[in-house]
Coordinates of C-alpha atoms in Angstrom, one line a residue:
M4 CA 30.2 15.7 20.1
M5 CA 29.3 15.7 16.4
S6 CA 31.4 18.0 14.2
R7 CA 29.8 20.9 12.3
T8 CA 31.3 19.4 9.2
F9 CA 29.4 16.2 9.7
Q10 CA 26.2 17.9 10.5
R11 CA 26.3 19.7 7.1
L12 CA 27.3 16.4 5.4
A13 CA 24.3 14.5 6.9
M14 CA 21.9 17.3 6.2
A15 CA 23.0 17.5 2.5
G16 CA 22.2 13.8 2.1
A17 CA 25.8 12.6 1.5
L18 CA 24.7 9.1 2.4
A19 CA 22.6 8.7 -0.8
G20 CA 24.7 5.7 -1.9
A21 CA 23.1 3.8 1.0
G22 CA 19.6 5.3 0.5
L23 CA 20.1 7.5 3.6
V24 CA 18.6 10.6 2.1
L25 CA 18.0 13.2 4.7
A26 CA 15.9 15.7 2.8
M27 CA 16.3 19.1 4.3
G28 CA 14.6 22.4 4.2
P29 CA 16.4 25.8 4.6
A30 CA 19.3 25.5 7.0
E31 CA 19.4 27.7 10.0
A32 CA 23.1 27.8 10.4
G33 CA 24.3 31.2 11.3
A34 CA 20.8 32.6 12.0
K35 CA 20.6 34.9 15.0
A36 CA 17.9 34.4 17.5
A37 CA 15.2 37.1 17.8
P38 CA 15.5 39.2 20.9
K39 CA 12.4 37.7 22.4
A40 CA 12.2 34.3 20.8
P41 CA 9.1 32.2 21.7
K42 CA 9.6 29.2 23.9
T43 CA 7.7 26.9 21.5
V44 CA 6.6 27.1 17.8
P45 CA 3.5 25.6 16.2
V46 CA 3.5 22.8 13.7
R47 CA 0.5 21.3 11.8
L48 CA 0.6 18.0 10.0
L49 CA -2.0 17.1 7.4
A50 CA -1.9 13.4 6.6
L51 CA -3.5 11.1 3.9
N52 CA -3.2 7.3 3.6
D53 CA -4.3 4.6 1.2
F54 CA -5.3 7.0 -1.6
H55 CA -5.1 4.2 -4.2
G56 CA -5.2 6.6 -7.1
N57 CA -8.8 7.7 -6.5
L58 CA -8.6 10.9 -8.5
E59 CA -12.3 10.8 -9.2
P60 CA -14.8 10.7 -6.3
P61 CA -15.0 7.0 -5.3
T62 CA -18.4 5.4 -5.7
G63 CA -20.6 3.1 -3.6
S64 CA -19.5 2.3 -0.1
S65 CA -15.9 3.3 -1.0
G66 CA -17.2 6.9 -1.4
R67 CA -19.0 7.2 1.9
M68 CA -17.8 7.9 5.4
V69 CA -19.3 8.2 8.8
D70 CA -18.6 11.7 10.1
E71 CA -18.2 13.0 13.7
T72 CA -22.0 13.3 14.1
G73 CA -22.6 9.6 13.1
T74 CA -24.0 10.7 9.7
T75 CA -22.9 8.8 6.6
V76 CA -21.8 11.3 4.0
D77 CA -20.3 11.2 0.5
A78 CA -16.6 11.8 0.7
G79 CA -13.4 11.8 -1.4
G80 CA -12.2 12.9 -4.8
A81 CA -9.0 14.7 -5.7
A82 CA -10.6 18.1 -6.3
Y83 CA -12.3 17.9 -2.9
V84 CA -9.2 16.7 -1.2
A85 CA -7.4 19.8 -2.6
T86 CA -10.0 22.2 -1.4
H87 CA -10.0 20.7 2.1
L88 CA -6.2 20.7 2.3
K89 CA -6.2 24.4 1.3
Q90 CA -8.8 25.2 4.0
L91 CA -6.8 23.3 6.7
S92 CA -3.4 24.6 5.7
D93 CA -1.5 27.6 7.3
K94 CA 2.1 28.7 7.4
N95 CA 2.9 26.1 10.0
T96 CA 1.7 23.1 7.8
L97 CA 3.5 20.0 6.5
K98 CA 1.6 17.5 4.4
V99 CA 2.5 13.8 4.7
A100 CA 1.2 10.3 3.9
Q101 CA 1.3 6.7 5.0
G102 CA 1.5 4.7 1.8
D103 CA -0.6 2.9 -0.8
L104 CA -1.0 6.2 -2.5
I105 CA -0.8 4.3 -5.7
G106 CA -1.6 0.7 -6.8
A107 CA -5.0 -1.1 -7.0
S108 CA -6.0 2.2 -8.6
P109 CA -8.9 3.0 -11.0
L110 CA -8.1 2.9 -14.7
L111 CA -7.9 6.7 -14.8
S112 CA -4.6 6.5 -12.9
A113 CA -3.5 2.9 -13.5
A114 CA -3.5 3.2 -17.3
Y115 CA -0.5 5.5 -16.9
H116 CA 1.2 3.6 -14.1
D117 CA -0.2 6.0 -11.5
E118 CA 1.8 9.0 -12.7
P119 CA -1.4 11.1 -12.6
S120 CA -1.9 10.4 -8.9
V121 CA 1.7 11.0 -8.0
E122 CA 1.6 14.3 -9.9
F123 CA -1.7 15.3 -8.1
L124 CA -0.1 14.5 -4.7
G125 CA 2.8 16.7 -5.6
K126 CA 0.5 19.5 -6.7
V127 CA -1.2 19.6 -3.3
G128 CA 2.0 19.7 -1.5
V129 CA 2.7 16.3 0.0
T130 CA 6.3 16.4 1.1
A131 CA 7.0 12.8 2.4
S132 CA 5.2 9.5 2.5
A133 CA 5.9 6.0 3.7
V134 CA 5.8 3.4 1.0
G135 CA 2.9 1.0 1.2
N136 CA 2.8 -2.6 0.0
H137 CA 1.0 -1.4 -3.2
E138 CA 3.9 0.9 -4.1
F139 CA 5.6 -2.4 -4.9
D140 CA 2.9 -3.8 -7.1
E141 CA 5.0 -3.4 -10.2
G142 CA 8.3 -4.1 -8.4
Y143 CA 11.1 -2.1 -6.8
T144 CA 12.5 -0.9 -10.2
E145 CA 9.2 0.6 -11.2
L146 CA 8.9 2.3 -7.8
R147 CA 12.3 3.9 -8.3
R148 CA 11.1 5.2 -11.7
I149 CA 8.0 6.7 -10.0
M150 CA 10.3 8.3 -7.4
Y151 CA 13.0 9.6 -9.7
G152 CA 11.5 9.9 -13.2
G153 CA 11.8 8.5 -16.7
C154 CA 9.4 6.9 -19.1
H155 CA 8.0 3.4 -18.6
P156 CA 10.4 0.8 -20.1
V157 CA 7.5 -1.0 -21.9
D158 CA 4.7 1.4 -22.4
G159 CA 6.9 4.5 -22.9
C160 CA 5.9 8.0 -22.0
S161 CA 2.4 9.0 -21.1
P162 CA 0.5 11.6 -23.0
A163 CA 1.9 14.2 -20.6
G164 CA 5.4 13.5 -21.8
T165 CA 8.5 12.3 -19.9
W166 CA 7.8 11.5 -16.3
K167 CA 9.8 13.9 -14.0
G168 CA 9.4 11.9 -10.8
A169 CA 7.5 12.4 -7.5
K170 CA 7.8 15.8 -5.8
Y171 CA 7.7 14.1 -2.4
D172 CA 10.0 11.6 -0.8
Y173 CA 9.0 8.0 -0.5
L174 CA 10.4 6.5 2.8
G175 CA 10.9 2.9 3.8
A176 CA 13.2 2.4 6.8
N177 CA 12.5 -1.3 7.0
V178 CA 13.1 -2.0 3.4
I179 CA 16.7 -3.2 3.0
F180 CA 18.8 -5.0 0.4
K181 CA 19.3 -8.7 1.0
R182 CA 22.7 -9.2 2.6
Q183 CA 24.1 -11.3 -0.2
N184 CA 23.0 -8.8 -2.9
G185 CA 26.0 -7.2 -4.7
T186 CA 24.2 -3.9 -5.0
A187 CA 23.9 -3.8 -1.2
A188 CA 27.6 -4.4 -0.8
K189 CA 28.5 -1.7 -3.2
A190 CA 26.1 0.7 -1.6
E191 CA 27.6 0.1 1.8
Q192 CA 31.1 0.7 0.5
E193 CA 30.0 4.0 -1.2
A194 CA 28.3 5.1 2.0
L195 CA 31.3 4.5 4.2
A196 CA 33.6 6.0 1.6
A197 CA 31.5 9.2 1.6
L198 CA 32.1 9.5 5.3
T199 CA 35.8 8.9 5.3
G200 CA 37.7 12.1 6.0
Q201 CA 34.5 14.2 6.1
A202 CA 33.3 13.4 9.6
D203 CA 34.9 13.1 12.9
A204 CA 35.9 9.6 14.0
G205 CA 33.1 9.3 16.6
S206 CA 30.4 10.2 14.1
T207 CA 31.8 7.9 11.4
G208 CA 32.0 5.0 13.8
S209 CA 28.4 5.6 14.9
L210 CA 27.1 5.5 11.4
R211 CA 29.3 2.6 10.5
A212 CA 27.8 0.7 13.4
L213 CA 24.3 1.6 12.3
L214 CA 24.9 0.3 8.8
K215 CA 26.4 -3.0 10.1
D216 CA 23.6 -3.6 12.6
Y217 CA 20.8 -2.5 10.3
G218 CA 21.7 -3.4 6.7
I219 CA 21.7 -1.3 3.6
P220 CA 18.4 0.6 3.0
A221 CA 16.9 0.2 -0.4
L222 CA 14.8 3.4 0.1
P223 CA 15.4 6.6 2.1
P224 CA 14.5 5.7 5.7
V225 CA 14.0 9.3 6.9
A226 CA 13.3 12.8 5.8
I227 CA 13.8 16.0 7.7
R228 CA 11.8 19.1 7.2
W229 CA 12.5 22.5 8.8
I230 CA 9.5 24.6 9.8
N231 CA 9.4 27.7 12.0
G232 CA 13.1 27.3 12.7
V233 CA 12.9 23.7 14.0
P234 CA 13.6 20.3 12.3
V235 CA 10.9 17.6 12.2
G236 CA 12.0 14.1 11.3
F237 CA 9.8 11.6 9.5
I238 CA 10.4 7.8 9.6
G239 CA 8.8 5.7 6.9
L240 CA 7.8 2.1 7.5
V241 CA 5.8 -0.5 5.5
T242 CA 4.1 -3.6 6.8
Q243 CA 6.6 -6.5 7.2
T244 CA 4.0 -8.8 5.5
T245 CA 4.7 -7.0 2.2
P246 CA 6.4 -10.1 0.6
N247 CA 3.3 -12.1 1.2
I248 CA 1.0 -9.6 -0.6
V249 CA 3.0 -8.5 -3.6
T250 CA 4.5 -10.3 -6.5
S251 CA 7.7 -11.9 -5.4
A252 CA 9.7 -11.3 -8.6
G253 CA 9.5 -7.5 -8.2
I254 CA 11.1 -7.6 -4.7
K255 CA 13.5 -10.5 -5.0
D256 CA 16.5 -8.4 -3.9
L257 CA 14.8 -6.9 -0.9
E258 CA 14.1 -7.8 2.7
F259 CA 11.3 -6.3 4.8
I260 CA 12.5 -6.3 8.4
D261 CA 10.6 -5.8 11.6
E262 CA 9.0 -2.4 11.7
V263 CA 9.9 -1.7 15.3
K264 CA 13.6 -2.5 14.9
A265 CA 13.9 -0.4 11.8
A266 CA 12.1 2.5 13.4
N267 CA 14.4 2.5 16.3
V268 CA 17.5 2.5 14.1
A269 CA 16.0 5.4 12.1
S270 CA 15.3 7.2 15.3
R271 CA 18.9 6.9 16.3
L272 CA 19.9 8.2 12.9
L273 CA 17.8 11.3 13.4
K274 CA 19.2 11.8 16.9
L275 CA 22.7 11.6 15.4
V276 CA 22.0 14.7 13.4
G277 CA 20.2 16.5 16.2
V278 CA 16.5 15.9 15.2
K279 CA 14.4 15.2 18.3
A280 CA 10.9 15.9 17.0
Q281 CA 10.1 12.5 15.3
V282 CA 7.1 11.2 13.5
V283 CA 6.6 7.7 12.3
L284 CA 4.6 7.3 9.0
V285 CA 3.8 3.6 9.0
H286 CA 1.8 1.5 6.5
E287 CA 0.4 -0.9 9.0
G288 CA -2.7 -0.4 11.2
D289 CA -5.6 -1.9 13.1
Q290 CA -9.2 -2.8 12.5
V291 CA -12.0 -0.9 14.2
T292 CA -15.6 -1.3 15.4
A293 CA -17.8 -0.5 12.5
G294 CA -19.8 2.8 12.3
Q295 CA -17.7 4.7 14.8
S296 CA -16.8 8.4 14.5
P297 CA -13.5 8.9 12.7
D298 CA -12.3 10.7 15.8
A299 CA -13.0 7.7 18.1
C300 CA -10.3 5.5 19.5
S301 CA -12.0 2.4 18.1
A302 CA -8.8 0.6 17.0
Q303 CA -8.8 -3.1 18.1
P304 CA -5.2 -3.7 19.2
G305 CA -3.2 -5.5 16.5
A306 CA -0.2 -5.0 14.3
G307 CA -0.5 -1.3 14.3
T308 CA -0.8 -1.0 18.1
R309 CA 2.2 -3.2 18.5
I310 CA 4.3 -0.8 16.5
A311 CA 2.8 2.3 18.1
T312 CA 3.5 1.1 21.6
Q313 CA 7.0 -0.5 21.0
V314 CA 8.9 2.0 18.9
D315 CA 11.6 4.1 20.6
P316 CA 10.3 6.6 23.3
E317 CA 12.0 9.4 21.3
I318 CA 9.3 9.0 18.6
D319 CA 6.5 11.4 19.4
M320 CA 3.6 10.1 17.3
V321 CA 2.7 7.3 14.9
L322 CA 0.5 8.0 11.9
S323 CA -0.7 4.7 10.3
G324 CA -2.4 3.2 7.3
H325 CA -3.0 -0.1 5.5
S326 CA -6.2 -1.2 7.3
H327 CA -8.3 1.5 5.7
Q328 CA -9.8 2.6 9.0
A329 CA -10.2 5.9 10.8
Y330 CA -9.3 6.3 14.4
L331 CA -7.5 8.6 16.9
C332 CA -5.9 6.9 19.9
T333 CA -3.4 7.8 22.6
V334 CA -1.0 5.0 23.5
S335 CA 1.9 4.6 25.9
D336 CA 5.4 4.4 24.6
P337 CA 8.0 2.0 26.3
S338 CA 8.8 4.7 28.9
G339 CA 5.2 5.4 29.8
G340 CA 4.9 8.6 27.8
K341 CA 1.7 9.3 25.8
R342 CA 1.7 9.6 22.1
L343 CA -0.8 9.8 19.2
F344 CA -1.6 6.7 17.2
S345 CA -4.0 7.5 14.3
Q346 CA -5.2 6.6 10.8
G347 CA -7.4 8.4 8.3
G348 CA -9.6 5.8 6.4
S349 CA -8.8 5.4 2.7
F350 CA -9.4 6.7 -0.8
G351 CA -9.0 10.3 0.1
R352 CA -12.1 10.4 2.3
V353 CA -10.3 11.6 5.5
I354 CA -7.5 14.0 6.2
T355 CA -5.8 13.6 9.6
K356 CA -4.9 17.0 11.1
V357 CA -2.4 17.1 13.9
D358 CA -1.4 20.3 15.8
F359 CA 1.5 20.4 18.2
Q360 CA 4.2 22.7 19.7
V361 CA 7.9 22.2 19.4
D362 CA 10.2 23.5 22.2
V363 CA 12.7 25.8 20.4
R364 CA 15.4 25.0 23.0
T365 CA 15.2 21.2 23.1
R366 CA 13.7 21.0 19.6
D367 CA 11.4 18.3 20.9
V368 CA 7.6 17.9 20.6
V369 CA 5.7 19.0 23.7
R370 CA 3.6 15.9 23.9
S371 CA 0.9 17.6 26.0
S372 CA 0.2 20.0 23.2
V373 CA -0.7 17.4 20.6
V374 CA -4.3 17.7 19.3
A375 CA -5.5 15.6 16.4
D376 CA -8.7 15.6 14.4
N377 CA -9.8 13.3 11.5
Q378 CA -11.5 15.7 9.0
V379 CA -13.9 14.0 6.6
V380 CA -13.4 15.2 3.0
T381 CA -16.9 16.1 2.3
R382 CA -18.2 17.0 -1.2
T383 CA -20.2 19.9 0.0
V384 CA -17.3 22.3 -0.6
T385 CA -16.4 23.8 -3.9
P386 CA -14.0 21.5 -5.8
D387 CA -10.6 23.0 -6.5
P388 CA -10.8 24.2 -10.1
E389 CA -7.2 23.6 -11.0
I390 CA -7.3 20.0 -9.7
A391 CA -10.7 19.4 -11.3
A392 CA -9.3 20.5 -14.7
F393 CA -6.3 18.3 -14.1
V394 CA -8.4 15.2 -13.4
Q395 CA -10.6 15.9 -16.4
S396 CA -7.6 16.1 -18.7
W397 CA -6.7 12.5 -17.7
K398 CA -10.3 11.4 -18.0
D399 CA -10.3 12.7 -21.6
R400 CA -7.1 10.8 -22.4
V401 CA -8.3 7.5 -21.0
A402 CA -12.0 7.7 -22.1
P403 CA -11.7 5.8 -25.4
V404 CA -10.2 2.8 -23.5
A405 CA -12.3 3.0 -20.4
N406 CA -15.7 3.2 -22.2
R407 CA -15.2 0.4 -24.7
P408 CA -17.9 -2.2 -24.3
I409 CA -16.5 -5.8 -23.9
G410 CA -19.5 -7.9 -22.8
K411 CA -22.9 -8.1 -21.2
I412 CA -24.4 -9.4 -18.0
T413 CA -28.0 -10.2 -17.0
A414 CA -27.8 -9.0 -13.4
D415 CA -25.3 -7.8 -10.8
I416 CA -22.4 -10.2 -10.3
T417 CA -21.0 -9.4 -6.9
N418 CA -17.8 -10.1 -5.0
T419 CA -19.7 -10.7 -1.8
A420 CA -18.8 -14.1 -0.4
V421 CA -21.4 -16.7 0.6
A422 CA -20.9 -18.9 3.7
S423 CA -18.4 -21.1 1.9
G424 CA -16.2 -18.1 1.1
E425 CA -16.9 -18.3 -2.6
S426 CA -18.4 -15.3 -4.5
P427 CA -20.2 -15.2 -7.9
L428 CA -17.6 -12.9 -9.3
G429 CA -14.7 -14.8 -8.0
N430 CA -16.0 -18.0 -9.7
L431 CA -16.5 -16.1 -12.9
I432 CA -13.0 -14.7 -12.9
A433 CA -11.5 -18.2 -12.2
D434 CA -13.5 -19.6 -15.1
G435 CA -12.1 -16.9 -17.3
Q436 CA -8.6 -17.6 -16.2
L437 CA -9.0 -21.3 -16.9
A438 CA -10.3 -20.5 -20.4
A439 CA -7.3 -18.3 -21.1
T440 CA -4.7 -20.8 -20.0
K441 CA -6.0 -24.1 -21.4
T442 CA -4.4 -23.5 -24.8
G443 CA -0.6 -23.2 -24.3
G444 CA -0.6 -23.8 -20.5
N445 CA -2.8 -27.0 -20.6
A446 CA -4.6 -25.8 -17.4
Q447 CA -7.1 -28.1 -15.8
I448 CA -8.3 -25.9 -13.0
A449 CA -7.9 -22.2 -11.9
L450 CA -7.7 -20.6 -8.5
M451 CA -8.1 -16.8 -7.9
N452 CA -7.2 -14.9 -4.7
P453 CA -10.2 -13.1 -3.3
G454 CA -8.3 -10.0 -2.4
G455 CA -7.7 -9.4 -6.1
V456 CA -11.4 -9.1 -6.8
R457 CA -11.7 -5.4 -6.0
A458 CA -15.3 -4.6 -6.9
S459 CA -18.6 -6.0 -8.2
L460 CA -19.9 -5.9 -11.7
T461 CA -23.2 -3.9 -11.7
Y462 CA -26.0 -4.3 -14.2
A463 CA -27.1 -0.6 -14.2
G464 CA -25.4 1.6 -16.8
S465 CA -22.9 4.2 -15.9
P466 CA -22.9 7.9 -16.7
A467 CA -20.7 7.1 -19.7
G468 CA -24.0 5.9 -21.3
E469 CA -23.1 2.4 -22.3
G470 CA -26.5 1.1 -21.2
D471 CA -27.8 -1.4 -18.6
G472 CA -26.0 -4.8 -18.6
V473 CA -23.1 -3.6 -20.7
V474 CA -19.6 -4.2 -19.2
T475 CA -17.0 -1.7 -20.3
Y476 CA -13.2 -2.3 -20.1
G477 CA -13.0 0.4 -17.4
E478 CA -15.5 -1.6 -15.3
A479 CA -13.7 -4.8 -15.8
F480 CA -10.4 -3.1 -14.9
T481 CA -11.9 -1.8 -11.6
V482 CA -12.6 -5.5 -10.8
Q483 CA -9.0 -6.6 -11.6
P484 CA -6.6 -3.6 -11.5
F485 CA -3.3 -5.3 -10.7
N486 CA -2.1 -6.3 -14.2
N487 CA -0.9 -9.7 -12.9
L488 CA 0.3 -12.3 -15.3
M489 CA -1.5 -15.6 -15.7
Q490 CA 0.6 -18.6 -15.1
V491 CA 0.2 -22.4 -14.9
V492 CA 2.2 -24.8 -12.8
T493 CA 2.1 -28.6 -12.3
L494 CA 1.1 -29.7 -8.8
T495 CA 0.4 -33.2 -7.4
G496 CA -2.9 -33.9 -5.8
A497 CA -1.3 -33.8 -2.4
Q498 CA 0.3 -30.4 -3.1
L499 CA -3.1 -29.0 -4.3
K500 CA -4.6 -30.2 -1.0
T501 CA -1.8 -28.4 0.9
I502 CA -2.7 -25.2 -0.9
L503 CA -6.3 -25.6 0.0
E504 CA -5.4 -26.3 3.6
Q505 CA -3.4 -23.0 3.6
Q506 CA -6.6 -21.2 3.2
F507 CA -7.2 -21.6 6.9
T508 CA -5.5 -20.6 10.1
G509 CA -3.6 -23.0 12.3
G510 CA -0.8 -24.6 10.4
P511 CA 2.7 -23.7 9.3
N512 CA 2.6 -20.9 6.7
A513 CA -1.2 -20.7 7.1
Q514 CA -3.2 -17.6 6.7
A515 CA -3.5 -15.0 9.6
F516 CA -7.2 -15.4 8.8
T517 CA -9.2 -17.6 6.6
K518 CA -8.9 -16.6 3.0
I519 CA -10.8 -18.8 0.5
L520 CA -9.4 -19.1 -3.0
Q521 CA -12.0 -18.7 -5.7
P522 CA -12.3 -22.0 -7.7
S523 CA -13.1 -22.5 -11.4
S524 CA -16.5 -24.2 -11.7
N525 CA -15.0 -27.6 -12.5
L526 CA -13.2 -27.9 -9.1
T527 CA -15.2 -29.0 -6.1
Y528 CA -14.2 -30.0 -2.6
T529 CA -15.4 -30.1 1.0
Y530 CA -14.0 -28.5 4.1
S531 CA -14.7 -29.0 7.8
K532 CA -14.9 -26.0 10.1
G533 CA -14.1 -28.1 13.1
A534 CA -11.3 -30.4 11.8
A535 CA -7.7 -29.7 12.7
W536 CA -5.5 -27.9 10.2
G537 CA -4.1 -30.4 7.7
S538 CA -7.3 -32.5 7.8
K539 CA -9.9 -29.8 6.9
V540 CA -10.1 -30.4 3.2
S541 CA -11.5 -33.6 1.6
D542 CA -13.3 -35.0 -1.4
I543 CA -11.4 -32.9 -4.0
K544 CA -12.8 -33.5 -7.5
I545 CA -12.0 -32.1 -11.0
D546 CA -14.8 -32.4 -13.5
G547 CA -16.5 -34.8 -11.1
V548 CA -13.5 -37.1 -10.8
A549 CA -11.8 -37.7 -7.5
V550 CA -8.2 -36.3 -7.2
T551 CA -5.5 -38.7 -6.0
D552 CA -2.4 -37.6 -4.1
T553 CA 0.0 -38.7 -6.8
Q554 CA -1.7 -37.4 -10.0
S555 CA -0.3 -34.4 -11.7
I556 CA -2.6 -31.4 -12.1
R557 CA -2.0 -28.2 -14.2
V558 CA -3.2 -25.3 -12.0
A559 CA -3.7 -21.8 -13.3
A560 CA -3.3 -18.7 -11.1
N561 CA -1.9 -15.3 -11.3
N562 CA 1.8 -14.7 -10.7
F563 CA 1.0 -13.2 -7.3
L564 CA -0.3 -16.5 -6.1
V565 CA 2.2 -18.6 -8.0
G566 CA 5.0 -16.6 -6.2
G567 CA 3.5 -17.6 -2.8
G568 CA 1.4 -14.5 -2.3
D569 CA -1.1 -14.3 0.5
A570 CA 1.0 -17.0 2.3
F571 CA 0.0 -19.7 -0.2
L572 CA 3.5 -21.0 -0.2
G573 CA 2.4 -24.4 -1.6
F574 CA 2.3 -22.8 -5.1
K575 CA 6.1 -22.4 -4.9
D576 CA 6.4 -26.2 -5.1
G577 CA 4.9 -26.2 -8.6
T578 CA 6.9 -27.2 -11.6
D579 CA 6.8 -26.6 -15.4
L580 CA 5.9 -23.0 -15.1
W581 CA 4.1 -21.5 -18.1
S582 CA 3.2 -17.8 -18.4
G583 CA 0.3 -16.4 -20.5
P584 CA -1.8 -13.2 -20.8
L585 CA -2.4 -10.5 -18.2
D586 CA -5.3 -11.4 -15.8
I587 CA -7.3 -8.4 -17.0
D588 CA -7.0 -9.5 -20.6
A589 CA -8.1 -13.0 -19.7
F590 CA -11.2 -11.6 -17.9
A591 CA -12.0 -9.2 -20.8
A592 CA -11.7 -12.0 -23.3
Y593 CA -14.0 -14.2 -21.4
L594 CA -16.6 -11.5 -21.1
T595 CA -16.4 -10.9 -24.8
A596 CA -16.5 -14.6 -25.7
N597 CA -19.6 -15.3 -23.5
P598 CA -22.3 -12.7 -24.1
S599 CA -25.2 -12.2 -21.7
I600 CA -23.5 -13.9 -18.7
T601 CA -25.7 -14.7 -15.8
P602 CA -24.3 -14.6 -12.3
P603 CA -22.7 -17.9 -11.4
V604 CA -24.0 -19.9 -8.4
P605 CA -21.1 -20.1 -5.9
S606 CA -21.7 -23.8 -5.0
H607 CA -18.4 -25.5 -5.6
I608 CA -17.3 -25.7 -2.0
T609 CA -19.3 -27.7 0.6
V610 CA -18.9 -26.8 4.2
V611 CA -19.5 -29.2 7.1
S612 CA -19.1 -28.7 10.8

């Protein structure tokens, strides 16, 4: 049996050296039970996922949501999120999140490294969140700054002053230090030293075994919150594919292990300190059938369902994110018990409300009491005045940058792909990247990842009043919000072909689904839909000249791709690395240098059967 000394130690977070921060609410030690204590107590969870810094109401399709009646309504915006959270909250409420709260954000938040969004989420009472892959967009070191405070090492303090850190805990049970990393070894020693002499032998041995089996967490794996006299444990997880979708340099010392394995270890950790009511917050989810009610169980079984059905039976529910979908499902755990598996869309358009009872004797969730509802964040309510003023203050700060005209277009330039997988805007961005890397990098072609083209450029003027056809810096930033670095590497013709083959499913290190890189206009090739992987791409030409396997080609791409992002591992074989401007600066410079741009015709890739 665990000693009382060790319980206090664990609850105080003495394992901080290993990242095992068990964030606690008021302790109940010594409290006397009421004469007629209830058999169960209520708990309400309000959950957000994939907010992506959308402080202002998102526009276009990103700002609309199908509600429970099948009606498409305008949704989202921080001031409306705040109002809905207040309306849904009671004394039994805990507010949580499932990652990607920041990253790929509008300029309003991104200009200040998402400090405004993290501050907003603290203001509305979020207490714990899983990390998402986008929390790693600027690397692990920057994530820790966001978590714990301090000014940005390059850009300094924001107009609000020294950053004080997030008011909520970021959790990542499956994010560990690489075994050979010296920091990890030191963290393990510190964690075990903290236990020596302060816990009974059985408890120390159990935790030592956990560390040896699991590794050293780079982030707190769990958080514990007390409410109505009972503890509720939260386990944070991020998609194991994170290394494929963020810049590799920023996470070079980290491993992202299997979500199920990490969740099960974290569940054991919670049980070691007597926490049986357990909730997984996971940044991984499934796709749905389009147009369904947010309360429907329309999830098509995939990575999210795998996690939800395979994690330890002790875990009572799985709240998910990442896929930007809304669904409420009941799945079976490995013991046949039923548990909730849900997600709440994205961009602050849906709040997932979960009500349940916890047995005060066993301290476990009464599964039959779980009731969930995906509440659409409509804009028909009065926006919260405090948050509205907060958002406006940041709009005022960023306005001179956001509203600066940088170019003109003659019509909409969309990121909608044609049959070949190209899009007009993708081609335009690739041409801009090529132009920015010819001098210095000697680039001959450029390739752009389609997932980095986040929005279309629209001809119609915005409320800022810049006029029709005028492109502002803020609009360009919305298209390319990642601040990736432009780089150039030398590849052989054969290596370039391998990269183009990696666009398709079927081969080693191939995509989970077809993902067509956007080519600069001087690169053309043909691909066959029916050919086997490895033989799909042919007739590669640069400036109309056929590419040979042995020739050297200087290829420009952002550092995300050059680092092997999106499973384009062929880029990692490149040599003679050269680094240039940020991708947004390359795009803005190209728009400025080429006034009155007409939409490119996406005709560089020929598709045959």
